[in-house]
CSV table of C-alpha atoms and ligand atoms in Angstrom, one decimal:
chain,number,residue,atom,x,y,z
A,1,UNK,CA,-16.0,-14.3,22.1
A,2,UNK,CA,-13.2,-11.9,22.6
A,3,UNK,CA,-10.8,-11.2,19.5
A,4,UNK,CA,-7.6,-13.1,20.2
A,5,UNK,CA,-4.6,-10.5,19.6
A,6,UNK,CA,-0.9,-12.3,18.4
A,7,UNK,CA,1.5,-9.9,17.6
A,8,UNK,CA,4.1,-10.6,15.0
A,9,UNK,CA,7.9,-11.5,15.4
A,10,UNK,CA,8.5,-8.4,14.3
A,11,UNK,CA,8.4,-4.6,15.3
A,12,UNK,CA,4.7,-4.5,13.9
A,13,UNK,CA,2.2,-6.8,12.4
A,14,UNK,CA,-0.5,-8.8,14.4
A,15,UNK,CA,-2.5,-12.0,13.8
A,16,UNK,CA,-6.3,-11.7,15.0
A,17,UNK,CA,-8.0,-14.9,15.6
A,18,UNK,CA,-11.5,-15.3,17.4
A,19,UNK,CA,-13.5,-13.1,15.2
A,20,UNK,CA,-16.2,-13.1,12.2
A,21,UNK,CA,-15.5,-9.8,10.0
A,22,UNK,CA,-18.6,-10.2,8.4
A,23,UNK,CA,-20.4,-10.1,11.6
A,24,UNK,CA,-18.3,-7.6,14.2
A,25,UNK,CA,-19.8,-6.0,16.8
A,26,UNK,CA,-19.2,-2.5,18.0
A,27,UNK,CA,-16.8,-3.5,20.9
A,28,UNK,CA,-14.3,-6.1,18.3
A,29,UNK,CA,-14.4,-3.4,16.0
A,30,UNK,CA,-13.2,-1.0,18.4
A,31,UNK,CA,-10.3,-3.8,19.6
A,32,UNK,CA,-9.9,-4.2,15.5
A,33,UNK,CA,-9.6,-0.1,15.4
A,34,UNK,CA,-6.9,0.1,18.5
A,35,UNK,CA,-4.6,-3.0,17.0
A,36,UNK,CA,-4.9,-1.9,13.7
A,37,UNK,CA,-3.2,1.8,14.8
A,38,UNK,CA,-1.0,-0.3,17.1
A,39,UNK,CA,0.4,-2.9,15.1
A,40,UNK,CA,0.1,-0.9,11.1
A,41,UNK,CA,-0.7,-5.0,9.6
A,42,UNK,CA,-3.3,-7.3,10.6
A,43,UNK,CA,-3.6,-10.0,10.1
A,44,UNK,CA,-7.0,-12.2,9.7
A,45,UNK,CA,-6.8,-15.9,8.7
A,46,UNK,CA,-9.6,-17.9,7.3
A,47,UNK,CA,-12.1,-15.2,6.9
A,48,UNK,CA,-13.4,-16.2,3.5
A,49,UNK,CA,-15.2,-13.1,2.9
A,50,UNK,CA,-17.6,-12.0,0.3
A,51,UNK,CA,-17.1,-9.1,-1.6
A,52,UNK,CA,-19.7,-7.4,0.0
A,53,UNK,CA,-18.4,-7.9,3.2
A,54,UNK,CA,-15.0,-6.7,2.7
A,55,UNK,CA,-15.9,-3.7,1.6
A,56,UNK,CA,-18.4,-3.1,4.3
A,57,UNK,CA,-15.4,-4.0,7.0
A,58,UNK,CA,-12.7,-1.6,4.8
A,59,UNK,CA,-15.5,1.2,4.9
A,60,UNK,CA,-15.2,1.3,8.7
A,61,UNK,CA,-11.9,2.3,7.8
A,62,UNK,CA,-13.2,5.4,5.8
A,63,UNK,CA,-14.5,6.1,2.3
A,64,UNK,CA,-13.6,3.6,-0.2
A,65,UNK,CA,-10.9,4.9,-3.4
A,66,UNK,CA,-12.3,4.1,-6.7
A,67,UNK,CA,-10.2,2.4,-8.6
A,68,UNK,CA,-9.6,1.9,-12.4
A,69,UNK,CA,-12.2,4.9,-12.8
A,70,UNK,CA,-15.2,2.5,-12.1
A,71,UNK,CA,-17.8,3.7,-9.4
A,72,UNK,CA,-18.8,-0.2,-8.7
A,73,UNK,CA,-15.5,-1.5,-8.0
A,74,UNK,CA,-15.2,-1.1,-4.8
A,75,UNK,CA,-13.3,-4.6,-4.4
A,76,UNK,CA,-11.1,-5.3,-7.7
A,77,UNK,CA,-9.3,-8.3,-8.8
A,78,UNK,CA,-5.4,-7.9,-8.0
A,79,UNK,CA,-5.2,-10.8,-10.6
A,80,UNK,CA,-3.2,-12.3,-13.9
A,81,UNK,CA,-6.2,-14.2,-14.8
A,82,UNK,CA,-8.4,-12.3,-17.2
A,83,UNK,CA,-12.2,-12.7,-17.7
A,84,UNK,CA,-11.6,-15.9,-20.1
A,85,UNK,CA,-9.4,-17.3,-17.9
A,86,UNK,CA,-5.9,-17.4,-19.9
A,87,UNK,CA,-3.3,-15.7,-17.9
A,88,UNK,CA,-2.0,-12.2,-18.6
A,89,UNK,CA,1.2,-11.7,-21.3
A,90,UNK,CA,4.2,-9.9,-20.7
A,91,UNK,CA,3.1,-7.3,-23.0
A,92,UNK,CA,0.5,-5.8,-21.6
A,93,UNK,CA,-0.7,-3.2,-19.0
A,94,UNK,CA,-1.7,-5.0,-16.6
A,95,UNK,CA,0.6,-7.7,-16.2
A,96,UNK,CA,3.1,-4.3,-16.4
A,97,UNK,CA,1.6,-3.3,-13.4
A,98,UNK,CA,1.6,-6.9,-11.2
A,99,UNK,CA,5.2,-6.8,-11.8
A,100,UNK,CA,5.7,-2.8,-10.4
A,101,UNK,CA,4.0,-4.2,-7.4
A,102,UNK,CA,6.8,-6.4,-6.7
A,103,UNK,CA,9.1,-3.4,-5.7
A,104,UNK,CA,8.6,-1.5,-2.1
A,105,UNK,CA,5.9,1.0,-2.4
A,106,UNK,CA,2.7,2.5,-0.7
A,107,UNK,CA,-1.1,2.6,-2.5
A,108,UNK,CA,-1.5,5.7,-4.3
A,109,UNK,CA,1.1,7.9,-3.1
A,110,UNK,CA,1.5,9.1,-6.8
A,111,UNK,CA,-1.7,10.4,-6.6
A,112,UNK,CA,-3.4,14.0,-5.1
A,113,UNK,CA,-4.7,12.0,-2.2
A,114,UNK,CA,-2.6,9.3,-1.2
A,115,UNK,CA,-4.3,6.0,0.6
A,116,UNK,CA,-4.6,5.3,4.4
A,117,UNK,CA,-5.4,1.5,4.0
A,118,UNK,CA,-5.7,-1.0,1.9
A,119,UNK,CA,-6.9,-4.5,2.1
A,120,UNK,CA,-6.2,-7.8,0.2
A,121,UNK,CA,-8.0,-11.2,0.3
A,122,UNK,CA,-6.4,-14.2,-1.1
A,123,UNK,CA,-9.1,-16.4,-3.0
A,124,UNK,CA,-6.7,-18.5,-5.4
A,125,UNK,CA,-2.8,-18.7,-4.7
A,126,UNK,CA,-0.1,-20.4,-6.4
A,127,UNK,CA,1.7,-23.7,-5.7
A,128,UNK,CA,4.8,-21.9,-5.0
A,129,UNK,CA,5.8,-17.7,-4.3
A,130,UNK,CA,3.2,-14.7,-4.4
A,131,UNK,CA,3.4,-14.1,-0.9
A,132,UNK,CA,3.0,-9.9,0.1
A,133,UNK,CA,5.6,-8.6,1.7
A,134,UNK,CA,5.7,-5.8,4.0
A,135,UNK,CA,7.8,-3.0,6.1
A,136,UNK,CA,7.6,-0.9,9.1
A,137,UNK,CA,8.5,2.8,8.1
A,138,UNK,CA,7.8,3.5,12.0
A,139,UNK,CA,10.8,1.3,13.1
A,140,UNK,CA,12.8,2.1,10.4
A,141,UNK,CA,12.6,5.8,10.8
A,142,UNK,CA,13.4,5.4,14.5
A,143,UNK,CA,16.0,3.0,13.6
A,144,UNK,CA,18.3,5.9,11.9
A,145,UNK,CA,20.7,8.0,13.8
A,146,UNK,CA,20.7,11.4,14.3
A,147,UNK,CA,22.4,12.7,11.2
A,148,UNK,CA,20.6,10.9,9.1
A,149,UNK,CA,17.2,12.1,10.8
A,150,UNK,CA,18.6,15.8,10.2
A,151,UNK,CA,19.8,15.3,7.1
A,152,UNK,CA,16.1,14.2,5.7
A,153,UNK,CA,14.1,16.5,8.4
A,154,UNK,CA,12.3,18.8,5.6
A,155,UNK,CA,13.7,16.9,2.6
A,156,UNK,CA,10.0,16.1,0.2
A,157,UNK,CA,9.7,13.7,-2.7
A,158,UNK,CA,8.2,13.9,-5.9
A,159,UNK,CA,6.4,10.4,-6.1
A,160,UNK,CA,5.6,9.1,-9.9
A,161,UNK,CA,3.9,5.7,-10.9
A,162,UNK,CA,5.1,6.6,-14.9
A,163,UNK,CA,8.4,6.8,-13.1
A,164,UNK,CA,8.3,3.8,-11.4
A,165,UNK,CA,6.9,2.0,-14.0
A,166,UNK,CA,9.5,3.2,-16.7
A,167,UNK,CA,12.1,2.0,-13.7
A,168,UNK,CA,10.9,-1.6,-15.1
A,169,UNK,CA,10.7,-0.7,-18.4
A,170,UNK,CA,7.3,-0.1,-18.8
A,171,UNK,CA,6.4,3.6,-20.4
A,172,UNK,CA,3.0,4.1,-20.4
A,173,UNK,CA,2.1,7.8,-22.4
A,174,UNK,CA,1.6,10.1,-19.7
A,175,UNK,CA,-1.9,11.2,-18.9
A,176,UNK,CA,-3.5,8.5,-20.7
A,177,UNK,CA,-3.9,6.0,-17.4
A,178,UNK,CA,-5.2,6.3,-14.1
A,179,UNK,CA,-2.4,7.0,-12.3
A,180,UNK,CA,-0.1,8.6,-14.5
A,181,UNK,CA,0.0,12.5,-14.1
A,182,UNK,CA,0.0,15.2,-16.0
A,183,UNK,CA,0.2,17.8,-13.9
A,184,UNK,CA,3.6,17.3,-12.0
A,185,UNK,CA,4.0,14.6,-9.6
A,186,UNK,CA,2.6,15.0,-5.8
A,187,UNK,CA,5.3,16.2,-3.2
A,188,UNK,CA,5.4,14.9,-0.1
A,189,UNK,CA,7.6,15.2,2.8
A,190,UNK,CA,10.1,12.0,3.5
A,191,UNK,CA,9.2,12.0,7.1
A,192,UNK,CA,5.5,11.2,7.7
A,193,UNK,CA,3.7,12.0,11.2
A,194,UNK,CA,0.9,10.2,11.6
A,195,UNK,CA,-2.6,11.6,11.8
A,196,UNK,CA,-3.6,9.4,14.7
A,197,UNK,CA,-0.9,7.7,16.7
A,198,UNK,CA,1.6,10.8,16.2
A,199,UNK,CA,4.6,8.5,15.4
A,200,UNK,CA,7.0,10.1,12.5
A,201,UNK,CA,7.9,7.4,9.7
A,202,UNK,CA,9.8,7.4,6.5
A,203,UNK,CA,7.6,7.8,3.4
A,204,UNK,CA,9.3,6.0,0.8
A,205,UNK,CA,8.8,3.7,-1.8
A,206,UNK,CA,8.9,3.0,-5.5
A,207,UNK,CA,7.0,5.9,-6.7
A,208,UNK,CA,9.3,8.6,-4.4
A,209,UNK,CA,12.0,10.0,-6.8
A,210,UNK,CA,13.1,13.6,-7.1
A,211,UNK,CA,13.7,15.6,-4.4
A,212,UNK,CA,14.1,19.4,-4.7
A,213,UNK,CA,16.8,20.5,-3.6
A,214,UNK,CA,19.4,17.8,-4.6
A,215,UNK,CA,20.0,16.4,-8.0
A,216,UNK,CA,18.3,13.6,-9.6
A,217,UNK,CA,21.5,11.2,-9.0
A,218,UNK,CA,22.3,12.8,-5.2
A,219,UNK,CA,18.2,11.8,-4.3
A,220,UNK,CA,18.1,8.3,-6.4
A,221,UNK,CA,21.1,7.6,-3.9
A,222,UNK,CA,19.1,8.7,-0.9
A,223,UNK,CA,16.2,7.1,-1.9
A,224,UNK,CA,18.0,3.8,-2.6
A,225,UNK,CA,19.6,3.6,0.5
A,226,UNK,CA,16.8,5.0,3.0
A,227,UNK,CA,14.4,2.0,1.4
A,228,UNK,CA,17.5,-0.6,1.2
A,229,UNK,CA,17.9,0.0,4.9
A,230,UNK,CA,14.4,0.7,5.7
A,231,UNK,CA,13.4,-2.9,4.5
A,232,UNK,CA,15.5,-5.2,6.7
A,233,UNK,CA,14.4,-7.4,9.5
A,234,UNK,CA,13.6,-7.3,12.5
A,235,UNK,CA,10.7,-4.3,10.2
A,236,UNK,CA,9.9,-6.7,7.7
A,237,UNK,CA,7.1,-9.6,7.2
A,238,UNK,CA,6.3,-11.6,4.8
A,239,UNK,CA,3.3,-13.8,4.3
A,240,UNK,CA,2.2,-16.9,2.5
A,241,UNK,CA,-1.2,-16.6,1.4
A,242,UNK,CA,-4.2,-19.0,2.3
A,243,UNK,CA,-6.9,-18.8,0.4
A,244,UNK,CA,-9.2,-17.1,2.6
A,245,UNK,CA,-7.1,-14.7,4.5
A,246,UNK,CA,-7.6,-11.0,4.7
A,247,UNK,CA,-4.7,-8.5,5.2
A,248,UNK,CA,-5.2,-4.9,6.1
A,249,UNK,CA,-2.8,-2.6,6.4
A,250,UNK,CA,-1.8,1.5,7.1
A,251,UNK,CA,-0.3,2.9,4.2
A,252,UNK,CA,0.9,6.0,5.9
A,253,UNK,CA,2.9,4.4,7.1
A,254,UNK,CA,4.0,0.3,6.1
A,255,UNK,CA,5.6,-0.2,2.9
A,256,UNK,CA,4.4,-3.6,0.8
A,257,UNK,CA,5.8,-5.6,-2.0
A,258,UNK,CA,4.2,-8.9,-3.9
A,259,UNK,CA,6.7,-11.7,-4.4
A,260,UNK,CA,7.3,-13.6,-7.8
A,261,UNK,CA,5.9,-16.3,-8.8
A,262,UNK,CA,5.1,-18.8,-12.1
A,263,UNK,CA,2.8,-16.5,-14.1
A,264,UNK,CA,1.4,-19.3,-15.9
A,265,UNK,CA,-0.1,-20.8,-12.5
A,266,UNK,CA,-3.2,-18.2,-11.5
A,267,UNK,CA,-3.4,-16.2,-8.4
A,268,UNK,CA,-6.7,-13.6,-7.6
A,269,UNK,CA,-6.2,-11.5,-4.5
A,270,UNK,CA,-9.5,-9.3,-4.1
A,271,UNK,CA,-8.5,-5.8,-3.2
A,272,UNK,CA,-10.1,-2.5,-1.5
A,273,UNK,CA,-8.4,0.7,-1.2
A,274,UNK,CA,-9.3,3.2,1.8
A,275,UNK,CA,-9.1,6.8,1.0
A,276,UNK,CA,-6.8,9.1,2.5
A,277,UNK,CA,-8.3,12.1,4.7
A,278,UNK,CA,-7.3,15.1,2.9
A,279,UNK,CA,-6.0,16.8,6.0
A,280,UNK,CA,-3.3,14.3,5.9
A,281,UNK,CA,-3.1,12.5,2.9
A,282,UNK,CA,-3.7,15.3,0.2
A,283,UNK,CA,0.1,16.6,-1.2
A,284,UNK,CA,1.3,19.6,-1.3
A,285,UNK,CA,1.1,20.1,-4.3
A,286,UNK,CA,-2.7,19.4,-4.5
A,287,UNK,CA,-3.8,22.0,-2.0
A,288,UNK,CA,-4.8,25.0,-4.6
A,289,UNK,CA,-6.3,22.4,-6.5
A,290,UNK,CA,-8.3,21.4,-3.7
A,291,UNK,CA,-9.0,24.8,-2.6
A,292,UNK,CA,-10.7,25.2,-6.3
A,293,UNK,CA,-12.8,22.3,-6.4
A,294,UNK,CA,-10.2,19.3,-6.8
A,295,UNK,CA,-12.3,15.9,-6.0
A,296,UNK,CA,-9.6,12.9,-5.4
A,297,UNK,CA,-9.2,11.2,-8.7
A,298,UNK,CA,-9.2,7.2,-9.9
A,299,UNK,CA,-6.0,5.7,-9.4
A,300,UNK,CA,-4.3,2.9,-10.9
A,301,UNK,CA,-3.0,-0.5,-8.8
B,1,LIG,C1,-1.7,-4.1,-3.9
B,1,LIG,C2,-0.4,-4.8,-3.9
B,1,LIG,C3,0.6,-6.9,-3.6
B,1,LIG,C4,0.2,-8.4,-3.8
B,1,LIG,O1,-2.8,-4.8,-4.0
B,1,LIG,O2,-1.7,-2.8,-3.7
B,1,LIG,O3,0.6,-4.1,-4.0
B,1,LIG,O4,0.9,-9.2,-3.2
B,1,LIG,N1,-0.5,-6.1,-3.9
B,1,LIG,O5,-0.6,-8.6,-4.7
B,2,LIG,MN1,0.1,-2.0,-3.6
């Protein structure tokens, strides 16, 4: 049977019905391929995957990003349930970190290499909220006049998860977590061209703050605004989670954001993180480490 292709209300985004993930064959995979540089978000209810076989279908994408520093976890809980089952307190790390994930942002772009995809499974959702949000940086680029196009044509952020975090009031010591630099915070250009499709988008987000070249106050205004606009309909889609479904997006160039919900209810999403090609995806501020032996580190969530 022939994947069934339903785009979205929306300027991106597509439901695909009529197909096993865990069993694709070459020409689905190449229809899954086309939409998935088409439409940025697809959608794919009722899979009910194993782990296994979601990260077999995310390593079509490309090479799997370690996360949390842990060579086996290629698929990792996105989850405020720990191991013994009590949910996760306002005081620590992690729960720190479910709670950044509720602003606007893009997987990794605080890191050297930023991600090209990432993929979330639902297996437990709660009675009410924790839906994912997300936002078409495509549209919205082309949705800004000219001026505005000049004005940010060359502009570059430095992007920060300890920024973003301490935005929330969480101040983790730098260096000592995955995620949180050292070294300076990558730079990378506002306006993103993709590696495939071409398209130029806005690369924005949570993370993005300084930009040289303006002061910190001037570039938190830009920021604000570019992302307040950015993330308006008819760009944005948000989805209530079935247990089952599988969501993989392009992080060069969607935005996503979780939605609230009761933290004493549980919900476990299953996540897998695509690498970014270094051709594309590697900052410039990265490049001489690269050029020296850097190997793309272990992020954070
Ligand atoms: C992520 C993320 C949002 C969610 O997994 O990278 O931001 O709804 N998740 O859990
Ligand atoms: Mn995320």
């Amino acid at each position: 049977m022939a994947p069934t292709i339903t785009p979205l209300d929306a300027t991106f985004g597509a439901t695909i019905t009529d197909i096993d993930l865990a069993h694709l064959d070459q020409p689905a995979w190449q229809r899954v391929e086309d939409a998935f540089h088409e439409y940025a978000v697809l959608i794919f209810p009722g899979q009910n995957l194993t782990d296994e076989a979601q990260v077999a279908f995310a390593m079509r994408f490309g090479e799997i990003e370690l996360l949390r520093g842990d060579p086996a976890a290629k698929a990792v809980a996105i989850s405020n349930q720990k191991p013994d089952g009590s949910v996760l307190q306002p005081e620590e790390h992690r729960y720190q970190a479910l709670r950044g994930n509720e602003g606007w942002h893009t997987d990794s772009s605080y890191m050297p290499l930023a991600a090209k995809a990432s993929m979330l499974a639902a297996l437990v959702v709660p009675s009410a909220g924790g839906e994912t949000a997300w936002a078409d940086m495509r549209a919205a680029y082309d949705a800004l006049d000219n001026d505005q196009k000049e004005r940010i044509e060359g502009l570059s952020a430095h992007h920060s998860l300890y920024q973003s975090q301490a935005e929330i009031g969480h101040i983790v010591e730098s260096g000592t977590a995955y995620g949180y630099h050292n070294k300076g915070a990558p730079l990378r250009p506002l306006v993103k061209t993709h590696p495939v499709t071409g398209r130029k988008s806005l690369f924005i987000g949570r993370h993005a703050y300084q930009i040289p070249g303006l002061d910190d106050g001037e570039a938190k205004a830009l920021l604000d605004d570019l992302l307040n606009f950015a993330c308006q309909p008819p760009r944005t889609y948000t989805h209530g989670w079935q247990p089952g479904d599988l969501i993989i997006w392009d992080n060069r160039c969607v935005l996503h954001a979780a939605r609230p919900y009761d933290y004493s209810e549980t919900r476990v999403m299953r996540h897998t993180r695509v690498a970014g090609d270094p051709a594309s995806e590697l900052a410039a501020t990265a490049r001489d480490a690269r050029a020296s032996g850097f190997e793309p580190s272990t992020s954070n969530i």
